């Protein structure tokens, strides 16, 4: 690690999702040295976990792989996975940053051959699929992971399984003695692109997420629809693996709500419309009901809404559902609420429910005490009076990929200006 | 319905009813109505009351069963995404009605009192015994009669596991809860009692 040469002309980018990668590339291609830190063992962020992304419904790999190529080709970018910021001091034009790297137990000699996973018997919850399935404790995070390098779960280090993995590796790529390391770097400007986390659906207690087996969240639906997801792309009920006939979406599950996220998460309406398409493509007979307060699909995304509305099997009902009750015998779900257009009390049964949960920021405030302005929710405010540290993408506001990329480009420019001002 | 539109009613509510002005924040999501355990008994569940106020429907609001029935269970207020103290408005309207001589005192206090006792005794609301007790308070014979009238709802709730056959058990920490409730009562905020 000691070979990280940085000066106060360097730019630090924290978070290797689509926003952070974009900022890093834009700044490096403009001639600046960049260090990119990513907490996960792979780059790409939440976009890697989507099945398809709007507006064009391309698979996430297509947008990301071009970026990975640009990244590999650019000697000005140094990136680190399993890396986090431990502390920031200094001011615009002159920051000192402490970086912490967690042990991966697999070094750069890894060829991705998979022999370690074959030898390993222990399994752990698969974070990539939001815990819907298990993976071997020696694993590749997902099919097109970049870097294409395995990881060992810390739980098998010092066990028989750890030893088995090491013995299986013919490339001397497994190092069970790896420890957490840290190093210091200098930077003239910092771009914070740590993105978002799905809001914890269990907190909206009247929907019984976690207890009602067939209540899932929108991020889980993305994984289910995905070919490399827990069900190989089949959208089925978690309780019994049955095909679905009648599914409901509940919008604003924890957003636009002072008890949870007070803001509109911006993308979950279109995400549900998109997921309605996944379902309708897989099941020509499946009925879909979307319960909403209002549908937010602006600009070019409105066409998408119009298209979904034309589908006879899709119903939109204006209601914030008040309760979900599971029928113990069938696993079906009874939804109750008020239809606010007609004033009628709704009581309807579905075989699966998707909660359209919102996006909560991975706030800089939870990581370090750097002098930067955030709004009351933890999104970075890009306050002109506090130049030097800038937010990009969903660390700044909940938004889609296209807007994140735009925002990340402007953050690269801001960071360059911070250095030029010195 | 036509004819009794009173454009000054909304302002009257905003100015005179406890928390009345908060209605302006309502986004008509309907979760208050959908959550209200008495929604099937009410002529206009809370959200609809608020729409009627905005629409100047004085008679429907002030004569509604809903504002008398509200039992202070707090579900609406706890869940309102706009932080509107729905229950306070419902009570405010009832008080305003009583003050104006539109509503007689009886009904509301009886149901509220039963709610209070139930919370105090077991720490939660038992949807089965509550209507029973409430109806018995009306007098034994009419009480039994209206309980039987409500039975279909009870049976349905039971079938859908909304209501257990045995009375709800006490919650953990009932002693602490009682201490709090006693304190609250002392402070003069003891619900409908
Ligand atoms: C259900 C759903 C469906 C969606 N579908 C679409 C769609 O179809 N089309 C579309 O355009 N958008 C969609 N979105 C939105 C899309 O996911 C976001 O726009 C996108 O993820 C934003 O990228 P980002 O880089 O800002 O954040 P992220 O993707 O969250 O990336 C942030 C990265 O930072 C890393 N990180 C976090 N904290 C730290 C730290 N302390 N140190 C180092 N690294 C850290 C994370 O591990 C992550 O890799 C969807 C969102 C949801 C919820
Ligand atoms: S760590 Fe070794 S065995 Fe495992 S995938 Fe890499 S090279 Fe293969
Ligand atoms: S985008 Fe739609 S579902 Fe998401 S918070 Fe906004 S209105 Fe609710
Ligand atoms: S407090 Fe009153 S209006 Fe609110 S949910 Fe309970 S009974 Fe209904
Ligand atoms: S819950 Fe609140 S915002 Fe929603 S309809 Fe009721 S009062 Fe209005």
XYZ file of C-alpha atoms and ligand atoms in Angstrom:
700
model
C 0.000 0.000 0.000
C 2.895 2.266 0.663
C 3.313 3.013 -3.039
C 0.321 5.363 -3.132
C 1.898 8.619 -4.205
C -0.455 11.506 -3.640
C -0.074 15.257 -3.371
C -2.397 18.156 -2.744
C -2.988 18.094 -6.508
C -4.707 14.711 -6.227
C -8.442 14.108 -6.048
C -9.942 11.567 -3.699
C -13.211 9.922 -4.698
C -15.046 7.934 -2.031
C -17.547 5.335 -3.287
C -17.105 3.256 -6.434
C -20.670 3.209 -7.749
C -21.657 4.702 -11.077
C -21.245 8.222 -9.633
C -17.813 7.718 -8.097
C -16.503 5.895 -11.176
C -17.747 8.720 -13.390
C -16.140 11.435 -11.274
C -12.870 9.505 -11.164
C -12.808 9.001 -14.937
C -13.745 12.570 -15.789
C -11.101 14.015 -13.462
C -8.391 11.572 -14.583
C -9.124 12.103 -18.260
C -8.751 15.833 -17.621
C -5.232 15.117 -16.350
C -5.612 14.802 -12.587
C -4.401 11.994 -10.350
C -7.287 10.225 -8.652
C -7.612 7.748 -5.822
C -10.934 5.882 -5.749
C -12.036 4.036 -2.610
C -14.776 1.418 -2.559
C -16.060 -0.342 0.552
C -17.348 -3.452 -1.267
C -15.022 -6.075 -2.772
C -16.143 -4.905 -6.249
C -16.896 -1.660 -8.103
C -20.217 -0.615 -9.611
C -22.396 -0.049 -6.553
C -26.140 -0.660 -6.527
C -26.431 -0.585 -10.308
C -24.747 -4.011 -10.423
C -27.713 -5.372 -8.435
C -30.380 -4.174 -10.876
C -31.881 -6.551 -13.414
C -32.339 -3.895 -16.088
C -32.197 -0.159 -15.830
C -34.440 2.476 -17.297
C -34.898 4.384 -19.481
C -33.639 1.871 -22.064
C -33.874 -1.241 -19.890
C -30.318 -2.342 -20.585
C -28.594 -4.844 -18.324
C -26.333 -3.039 -15.841
C -23.220 -4.736 -17.214
C -23.428 -2.866 -20.489
C -22.998 0.624 -19.013
C -20.550 -0.491 -16.364
C -18.207 -2.576 -18.462
C -17.297 0.349 -20.702
C -16.430 2.302 -17.584
C -14.306 -0.513 -16.184
C -12.372 -0.570 -19.455
C -11.742 3.166 -19.294
C -10.664 2.735 -15.688
C -8.159 -0.029 -16.464
C -6.752 2.001 -19.335
C -6.094 5.093 -17.257
C -2.856 5.088 -15.253
C -3.921 8.218 -13.382
C -6.539 6.316 -11.373
C -5.621 4.123 -8.442
C -8.583 2.269 -6.998
C -8.923 0.243 -3.843
C -11.734 -2.143 -2.927
C -12.703 -3.049 0.643
C -11.443 0.442 1.429
C -13.011 3.055 3.661
C -12.141 6.479 4.984
C -11.149 6.437 8.635
C -10.625 10.188 9.020
C -10.252 13.470 7.139
C -8.378 16.555 8.324
C -7.202 19.748 6.633
C -9.005 22.110 4.298
C -9.726 22.784 0.649
C -6.542 22.281 -1.369
C -4.820 20.413 1.430
C -6.468 17.377 2.975
C -4.912 14.521 4.916
C -6.955 11.350 4.753
C -6.601 8.112 6.643
C -7.712 5.054 4.668
C -8.551 1.672 6.140
C -8.421 -1.531 4.062
C -10.195 -4.663 5.277
C -8.562 -8.009 4.552
C -9.823 -9.888 1.504
C -7.573 -12.907 2.177
C -7.093 -13.209 -1.591
C -4.286 -11.367 -3.380
C -3.840 -10.146 -6.945
C -2.587 -13.561 -8.122
C -6.208 -14.820 -8.142
C -7.291 -16.003 -11.592
C -10.938 -16.500 -10.651
C -10.662 -20.259 -11.251
C -13.149 -21.026 -8.448
C -11.280 -24.012 -6.941
C -11.394 -22.438 -3.462
C -15.199 -22.190 -3.583
C -15.419 -25.835 -4.647
C -13.319 -26.896 -1.682
C -15.135 -24.708 0.829
C -18.077 -26.272 2.712
C -19.213 -23.291 4.819
C -21.908 -20.997 3.467
C -22.866 -17.439 4.358
C -25.846 -15.180 3.556
C -25.353 -13.669 0.126
C -25.287 -9.892 0.547
C -25.489 -9.352 -3.219
C -28.951 -10.994 -3.214
C -30.037 -9.211 -0.021
C -29.748 -12.444 1.954
C -32.291 -14.346 -0.185
C -29.825 -17.182 -0.730
C -26.489 -18.445 0.525
C -23.072 -18.539 -1.064
C -19.876 -20.364 -0.252
C -17.705 -18.516 2.253
C -15.053 -18.325 -0.502
C -16.859 -16.479 -3.256
C -16.914 -14.181 -6.224
C -19.375 -11.415 -5.268
C -21.212 -11.708 -8.604
C -20.764 -12.933 -12.170
C -19.216 -9.852 -13.751
C -17.438 -8.613 -10.617
C -14.690 -6.103 -11.215
C -12.018 -6.769 -10.161
C -12.622 -10.425 -11.019
C -11.168 -11.665 -7.756
C -12.506 -13.965 -5.043
C -13.070 -13.019 -1.392
C -12.937 -15.101 1.777
C -15.512 -14.443 4.442
C -13.636 -13.661 7.696
C -15.669 -16.367 9.470
C -13.666 -19.190 7.838
C -10.255 -17.742 8.562
C -8.570 -19.944 11.174
C -10.953 -22.854 10.477
C -10.623 -26.089 8.572
C -12.521 -24.544 5.683
C -10.003 -21.713 5.425
C -7.223 -24.251 5.194
C -9.090 -26.284 2.581
C -9.471 -23.176 0.423
C -5.815 -22.348 0.700
C -4.817 -25.898 -0.195
C -7.140 -25.868 -3.212
C -5.585 -22.728 -4.687
C -2.852 -23.542 -7.188
C -1.832 -19.925 -7.679
C -0.793 -19.053 -4.122
C -3.508 -16.420 -4.142
C -4.919 -17.098 -0.679
C -3.246 -15.386 2.247
C -4.905 -16.287 5.532
C -2.608 -13.986 7.467
C -3.872 -10.819 5.815
C -4.703 -8.130 8.358
C -6.552 -4.854 8.231
C -4.145 -2.218 6.971
C -4.241 1.530 6.730
C -2.397 4.254 4.888
C -2.453 8.043 4.643
C -2.930 10.086 1.540
C -3.068 13.695 0.497
C -5.729 15.313 -1.640
C -6.638 18.790 -2.824
C -10.331 17.961 -3.125
C -12.655 15.135 -2.124
C -15.748 13.864 -3.897
C -18.125 11.906 -1.717
C -20.100 9.416 -3.846
C -21.172 6.814 -1.318
C -24.686 6.461 -2.706
C -27.641 5.006 -0.924
C -29.023 2.156 1.108
C -32.519 0.741 0.753
C -34.636 2.082 3.600
C -35.149 -0.656 6.201
C -38.635 -1.935 5.355
C -39.026 -3.601 8.757
C -39.326 -0.133 10.247
C -42.674 0.337 8.512
C -44.036 -2.105 11.035
C -47.619 -2.325 9.730
C -46.389 -4.053 6.547
C -44.822 -6.911 8.502
C -41.706 -7.168 6.346
C -39.599 -10.031 7.705
C -42.653 -11.721 9.215
C -44.932 -11.981 6.204
C -42.868 -14.239 3.977
C -44.310 -13.083 0.681
C -43.740 -9.412 1.346
C -40.518 -8.401 -0.397
C -38.875 -5.075 -1.261
C -38.197 -3.530 -4.654
C -34.465 -4.181 -4.415
C -35.191 -7.857 -3.776
C -37.452 -7.881 -6.833
C -34.526 -6.646 -8.953
C -32.473 -9.600 -7.775
C -35.301 -12.060 -8.321
C -35.815 -10.907 -11.891
C -32.122 -11.144 -12.611
C -30.618 -14.200 -14.325
C -27.768 -14.252 -11.808
C -30.168 -13.790 -8.874
C -31.325 -16.275 -6.221
C -34.051 -17.800 -8.422
C -32.213 -17.666 -11.735
C -34.559 -14.976 -12.995
C -37.876 -16.598 -12.013
C -40.200 -14.319 -10.083
C -41.754 -16.680 -7.525
C -43.148 -16.570 -4.014
C -40.470 -16.844 -1.332
C -42.718 -18.973 0.907
C -43.316 -21.872 -1.490
C -41.609 -21.076 -4.791
C -44.996 -20.865 -6.544
C -45.559 -18.798 -9.639
C -47.497 -15.614 -9.049
C -50.984 -14.758 -10.287
C -51.833 -11.601 -8.460
C -49.237 -9.209 -7.107
C -49.409 -5.775 -5.455
C -46.942 -2.916 -5.252
C -47.135 -0.511 -2.329
C -45.587 2.837 -3.235
C -43.972 5.265 -0.788
C -43.277 2.441 1.682
C -41.306 4.548 4.129
C -40.863 7.606 1.887
C -42.787 10.896 1.961
C -43.443 10.059 5.564
C -42.324 12.091 8.558
C -42.033 8.905 10.592
C -39.517 7.510 8.113
C -37.929 9.313 5.138
C -39.737 12.628 4.859
C -38.695 13.151 1.235
C -39.798 11.570 -2.018
C -37.168 9.035 -3.105
C -37.758 10.044 -6.697
C -37.193 6.751 -8.498
C -39.374 4.160 -6.770
C -42.462 4.955 -8.851
C -40.627 4.303 -12.102
C -38.857 1.339 -10.509
C -42.254 -0.247 -9.777
C -43.443 0.479 -13.313
C -40.312 -1.175 -14.611
C -40.821 -4.185 -12.311
C -44.431 -4.414 -13.461
C -42.969 -4.996 -16.890
C -40.641 -7.725 -15.610
C -43.672 -9.502 -14.174
C -45.950 -9.022 -17.137
C -43.248 -10.300 -19.497
C -42.806 -13.426 -17.426
C -46.489 -14.032 -16.672
C -48.962 -13.162 -19.425
C -51.868 -13.806 -17.018
C -50.597 -12.229 -13.823
C -52.616 -9.298 -12.450
C -50.686 -6.361 -11.028
C -52.120 -3.706 -8.705
C -50.123 -0.601 -7.832
C -51.262 1.236 -4.683
C -49.999 4.800 -4.772
C -50.444 8.308 -3.356
C -49.428 9.885 -6.644
C -47.224 8.476 -9.369
C -44.066 10.450 -9.936
C -42.812 9.784 -13.419
C -41.467 12.948 -14.924
C -40.199 14.008 -18.313
C -39.290 11.159 -20.624
C -40.232 8.620 -17.949
C -43.849 9.650 -18.276
C -44.033 7.731 -21.566
C -43.115 4.659 -19.612
C -46.027 5.275 -17.257
C -48.415 5.746 -20.165
C -47.260 2.488 -21.677
C -47.758 0.490 -18.468
C -51.185 2.069 -17.946
C -52.343 0.671 -21.261
C -51.838 -2.874 -20.010
C -55.290 -4.257 -19.127
C -53.854 -6.489 -16.416
C -52.354 -3.571 -14.489
C -54.511 -1.553 -12.089
C -53.608 1.656 -10.295
C -55.437 2.379 -7.040
C -54.986 5.563 -5.061
C -54.429 4.453 -1.484
C -51.718 4.279 1.111
C -52.256 0.728 2.294
C -52.689 0.574 6.064
C -52.240 -3.096 6.923
C -50.974 -6.352 5.525
C -52.149 -9.547 7.178
C -50.777 -12.938 6.245
C -53.096 -15.894 5.877
C -51.129 -18.545 7.711
C -52.495 -21.457 5.659
C -51.873 -20.113 2.151
C -49.222 -17.455 2.709
C -51.522 -15.050 0.866
C -51.636 -11.451 1.954
C -54.718 -9.417 2.791
C -54.264 -5.707 2.175
C -56.497 -3.119 3.784
C -56.745 0.590 3.252
C -58.948 3.323 1.923
C -59.437 3.973 -1.777
C -59.126 7.733 -1.622
C -60.793 8.244 -4.980
C -63.999 6.450 -4.065
C -63.855 6.519 -0.263
C -64.376 2.770 -0.173
C -62.568 0.565 2.288
C -60.293 -1.841 0.437
C -59.809 -5.420 1.447
C -58.028 -7.431 -1.214
C -55.943 -10.585 -1.329
C -52.655 -11.002 -3.214
C -50.150 -13.803 -3.414
C -47.151 -11.520 -3.213
C -46.486 -7.875 -2.270
C -43.581 -5.619 -3.236
C -42.792 -2.680 -0.991
C -41.434 0.232 -3.006
C -38.960 1.308 -0.363
C -36.943 4.457 -0.781
C -33.318 5.472 -0.792
C -31.533 6.596 2.364
C -28.117 8.276 1.981
C -24.848 6.687 3.108
C -24.041 9.905 4.884
C -20.558 11.321 5.292
C -21.612 12.294 8.816
C -21.692 8.659 9.871
C -18.105 8.149 8.719
C -16.086 11.184 9.776
C -16.390 14.654 11.232
C -15.114 16.541 8.163
C -16.427 20.093 7.843
C -19.138 19.678 5.240
C -22.793 20.756 5.099
C -25.511 18.132 4.918
C -29.254 18.571 4.887
C -31.347 17.207 7.739
C -31.420 13.728 6.170
C -27.681 13.403 5.614
C -27.481 14.258 1.888
C -24.491 16.496 1.096
C -25.607 20.061 0.397
C -22.651 21.286 -1.760
C -22.594 24.512 0.236
C -20.436 27.095 -1.666
C -19.150 28.399 1.656
C -17.617 24.996 2.347
C -15.766 24.197 -0.853
C -13.342 21.290 -1.094
C -15.594 18.328 -0.288
C -18.413 17.702 -2.760
C -21.216 15.192 -2.971
C -22.035 13.309 -6.176
C -24.983 11.164 -7.259
C -27.203 9.634 -4.611
C -24.991 10.872 -1.779
C -26.394 14.266 -2.736
C -30.011 13.371 -3.504
C -32.001 10.273 -4.409
C -31.987 10.009 -8.178
C -31.554 7.770 -11.222
C -28.414 6.706 -13.046
C -28.562 9.333 -15.799
C -28.816 12.216 -13.305
C -26.165 10.635 -11.091
C -23.759 10.575 -14.020
C -24.462 14.227 -14.824
C -23.998 15.204 -11.222
C -20.771 13.202 -10.967
C -19.369 15.020 -13.982
C -20.077 18.388 -12.452
C -18.490 17.203 -9.202
C -15.314 16.339 -11.080
C -15.217 19.901 -12.356
C -15.797 21.316 -8.884
C -12.965 19.201 -7.509
C -10.629 20.384 -10.279
C -11.562 23.996 -9.517
C -10.707 23.463 -5.856
C -7.218 22.417 -6.879
C -6.857 25.182 -9.469
C -7.851 27.820 -6.900
C -4.769 27.023 -4.819
C -75.869 17.236 -0.248
C -76.209 20.185 -2.547
C -77.194 23.402 -0.925
C -75.420 23.122 2.405
C -72.038 24.274 1.191
C -70.605 26.790 3.629
C -67.442 28.449 2.313
C -66.532 29.830 5.737
C -66.585 26.427 7.448
C -62.967 25.480 6.717
C -61.752 28.757 8.171
C -64.035 28.335 11.155
C -62.425 24.943 11.832
C -58.887 26.248 11.329
C -59.557 29.076 13.802
C -61.642 27.367 16.459
C -60.934 23.667 16.538
C -58.004 22.328 18.479
C -55.205 21.553 15.925
C -57.719 22.411 13.188
C -55.187 24.269 11.114
C -53.026 21.169 10.748
C -55.577 19.779 8.299
C -54.016 22.050 5.698
C -51.039 19.680 5.639
C -53.143 16.642 4.758
C -52.074 14.983 1.478
C -55.109 12.710 1.311
C -53.147 9.480 1.492
C -55.888 7.679 3.437
C -53.747 5.708 5.852
C -55.555 7.283 8.819
C -58.860 5.980 7.518
C -57.441 2.614 6.537
C -55.891 2.186 9.972
C -58.869 3.243 12.064
C -60.300 0.231 13.905
C -63.743 1.820 13.689
C -63.611 2.649 9.985
C -66.492 0.317 9.249
C -68.677 1.953 11.896
C -67.816 5.481 10.887
C -69.851 7.299 8.276
C -66.788 9.322 7.279
C -63.378 8.041 8.355
C -60.843 10.759 9.277
C -59.519 11.536 5.782
C -63.034 12.032 4.501
C -63.867 14.306 7.420
C -60.925 16.470 6.370
C -62.081 16.550 2.757
C -65.559 17.524 3.898
C -64.151 20.352 6.019
C -62.234 21.692 3.059
C -65.364 21.372 0.950
C -67.342 23.409 3.471
C -69.710 20.562 4.386
C -70.559 21.770 7.881
C -73.604 19.552 8.464
C -71.990 16.303 7.397
C -68.973 16.975 9.601
C -70.680 18.263 12.717
C -73.393 15.614 12.645
C -71.061 12.771 11.730
C -70.935 9.640 13.794
C -67.190 9.513 13.205
C -66.184 12.371 15.458
C -68.236 10.901 18.279
C -66.973 7.375 17.803
C -63.253 8.124 17.857
C -61.743 6.200 20.731
C -58.305 7.761 21.034
C -56.500 4.651 19.919
C -53.880 6.903 18.284
C -53.319 4.710 15.229
C -54.123 7.505 12.820
C -51.897 10.010 14.536
C -48.989 7.606 14.882
C -49.123 6.686 11.197
C -49.961 9.990 9.536
C -47.037 10.662 7.173
C -47.565 14.392 7.567
C -47.425 14.321 11.339
C -50.981 15.602 11.617
C -52.461 14.928 15.056
C -55.526 13.384 13.432
C -57.020 12.238 16.716
C -56.653 15.711 18.245
C -58.582 17.146 15.324
C -61.283 14.499 15.695
C -61.577 15.279 19.394
C -61.336 18.986 18.699
C -64.290 18.703 16.352
C -66.279 16.732 18.934
C -65.523 19.301 21.625
C -66.420 22.092 19.296
C -69.693 20.314 18.533
C -70.433 19.884 22.221
C -69.608 23.539 22.871
C -71.921 24.590 20.093
C -74.627 22.314 21.425
C -74.687 20.117 18.304
C -73.427 16.981 20.036
C -74.729 15.633 23.349
C -72.009 14.625 25.838
C -72.807 10.922 26.243
C -71.401 8.576 23.592
C -67.835 9.723 23.122
C -66.850 9.731 26.767
C -68.154 6.218 27.368
C -66.146 4.617 24.572
C -63.059 6.669 25.412
C -63.316 5.622 29.047
C -63.389 1.954 28.107
C -60.337 2.437 25.938
C -58.494 4.027 28.791
C -59.329 1.194 31.165
C -58.260 -1.416 28.667
C -54.927 0.195 28.001
C -54.433 0.544 31.725
C -55.280 -3.074 32.450
C -53.546 -4.960 29.674
C -51.450 -2.323 27.951
C -53.029 -2.769 24.521
C -56.311 -2.640 22.761
C -58.401 -5.739 22.518
C -60.642 -5.193 19.553
C -63.033 -7.916 20.641
C -63.909 -6.983 24.183
C -63.883 -3.273 23.541
C -67.022 -2.999 21.437
C -68.684 -5.432 23.829
C -68.004 -3.281 26.858
C -68.934 -0.175 24.981
C -72.240 -1.625 23.944
C -72.987 -2.867 27.451
C -72.517 0.638 28.739
C -75.488 1.684 26.682
C -77.624 -0.442 28.977
C -77.832 -4.195 29.129
C -80.588 -4.983 26.646
C -79.782 -2.527 23.844
C -76.129 -3.311 24.551
C -76.495 -6.993 23.825
C -78.562 -6.146 20.801
C -75.968 -3.890 19.230
C -73.210 -6.342 20.084
C -75.050 -9.002 18.138
C -75.485 -6.543 15.296
C -71.726 -6.062 15.194
C -71.023 -9.778 15.373
C -70.507 -10.302 11.635
C -67.619 -7.871 11.739
C -66.179 -9.640 14.770
C -66.440 -13.020 13.105
C -64.786 -11.716 9.970
C -61.966 -10.198 11.940
C -61.568 -13.463 13.755
C -61.501 -15.418 10.511
C -58.781 -13.184 9.224
C -56.776 -13.564 12.407
C -57.293 -9.930 13.189
C -58.780 -10.784 16.548
C -57.921 -13.546 18.944
C -60.644 -15.567 20.626
C -59.173 -15.187 24.075
C -58.731 -11.706 25.465
C -55.368 -10.174 24.624
C -52.709 -10.847 27.174
C -50.974 -8.145 29.122
C -47.971 -6.615 27.466
C -44.531 -6.765 29.024
C -43.728 -3.795 31.199
C -47.364 -3.117 32.052
C -46.274 -1.695 35.407
C -44.094 0.923 33.776
C -46.886 1.762 31.363
C -49.330 2.183 34.243
C -46.917 4.472 36.028
C -46.751 6.589 32.910
C -50.490 6.603 32.513
C -51.004 7.563 36.167
C -48.547 10.365 35.725
C -50.295 11.495 32.578
C -53.633 11.470 34.354
C -52.183 13.482 37.191
C -50.994 16.028 34.697
C -54.551 16.395 33.544
C -54.048 14.699 30.218
C -55.627 11.404 31.147
C -57.504 10.764 27.930
C -61.272 10.749 28.106
C -61.516 9.931 31.813
C -35.552 -0.614 -6.749
C -34.673 0.350 -7.485
C -34.582 0.275 -8.856
C -33.816 1.197 -9.563
N -33.826 1.113 -10.906
C -33.187 2.073 -11.616
C -33.249 2.086 -13.028
O -33.886 1.216 -13.629
N -32.630 3.079 -13.710
C -31.929 4.069 -13.066
O -31.419 4.963 -13.733
N -31.822 4.072 -11.716
C -32.434 3.098 -10.976
N -32.342 3.112 -9.616
C -31.483 4.136 -8.979
C -29.982 3.747 -9.048
O -29.793 2.600 -8.274
C -29.119 4.903 -8.538
O -29.336 6.025 -9.345
C -27.613 4.583 -8.571
O -27.336 3.459 -7.779
C -26.808 5.764 -8.065
O -25.442 5.467 -8.090
P -24.418 6.035 -6.997
O -23.070 5.724 -7.491
O -24.734 7.453 -6.690
O -24.724 5.206 -5.663
P -24.497 3.636 -5.364
O -24.907 2.812 -6.493
O -25.155 3.416 -4.054
O -22.920 3.491 -5.184
C -22.259 3.964 -4.045
C -21.005 3.134 -3.795
O -20.310 3.675 -2.668
C -19.887 2.625 -1.823
N -19.764 3.151 -0.449
C -20.760 3.436 0.422
N -20.258 3.918 1.576
C -18.906 3.922 1.431
C -17.826 4.326 2.265
N -18.055 4.808 3.493
N -16.576 4.218 1.799
C -16.341 3.712 0.557
N -17.314 3.329 -0.289
C -18.587 3.438 0.140
C -20.974 1.584 -1.969
O -20.486 0.308 -1.603
C -21.315 1.684 -3.454
O -20.507 0.847 -4.220
C -33.084 2.195 -8.877
C -33.164 2.258 -7.479
C -33.969 1.359 -6.782
C -34.110 1.497 -5.306
S -8.277 -17.695 -4.797
Fe -7.146 -19.268 -5.885
S -8.588 -20.958 -5.998
Fe -9.773 -19.197 -5.479
S -10.485 -18.413 -7.427
Fe -8.607 -17.342 -6.958
S -7.017 -18.478 -7.949
Fe -8.808 -19.822 -7.899
S -40.945 8.094 -6.296
Fe -43.075 7.458 -6.054
S -42.983 5.740 -4.579
Fe -41.028 6.796 -4.460
S -41.323 8.191 -2.743
Fe -41.779 9.349 -4.626
S -43.982 9.153 -4.914
Fe -43.359 7.590 -3.409
S -57.795 7.766 17.195
Fe -59.924 7.802 16.527
S -59.900 8.355 14.383
Fe -57.831 7.785 14.957
S -57.682 5.655 14.384
Fe -58.270 5.686 16.532
S -60.489 5.671 16.526
Fe -59.866 6.138 14.451
S -52.921 10.082 7.319
Fe -52.563 12.277 7.502
S -52.026 12.929 5.428
Fe -52.943 10.916 5.234
S -55.103 11.327 4.834
Fe -54.901 11.077 7.039
S -54.571 13.119 7.851
Fe -54.241 13.209 5.655
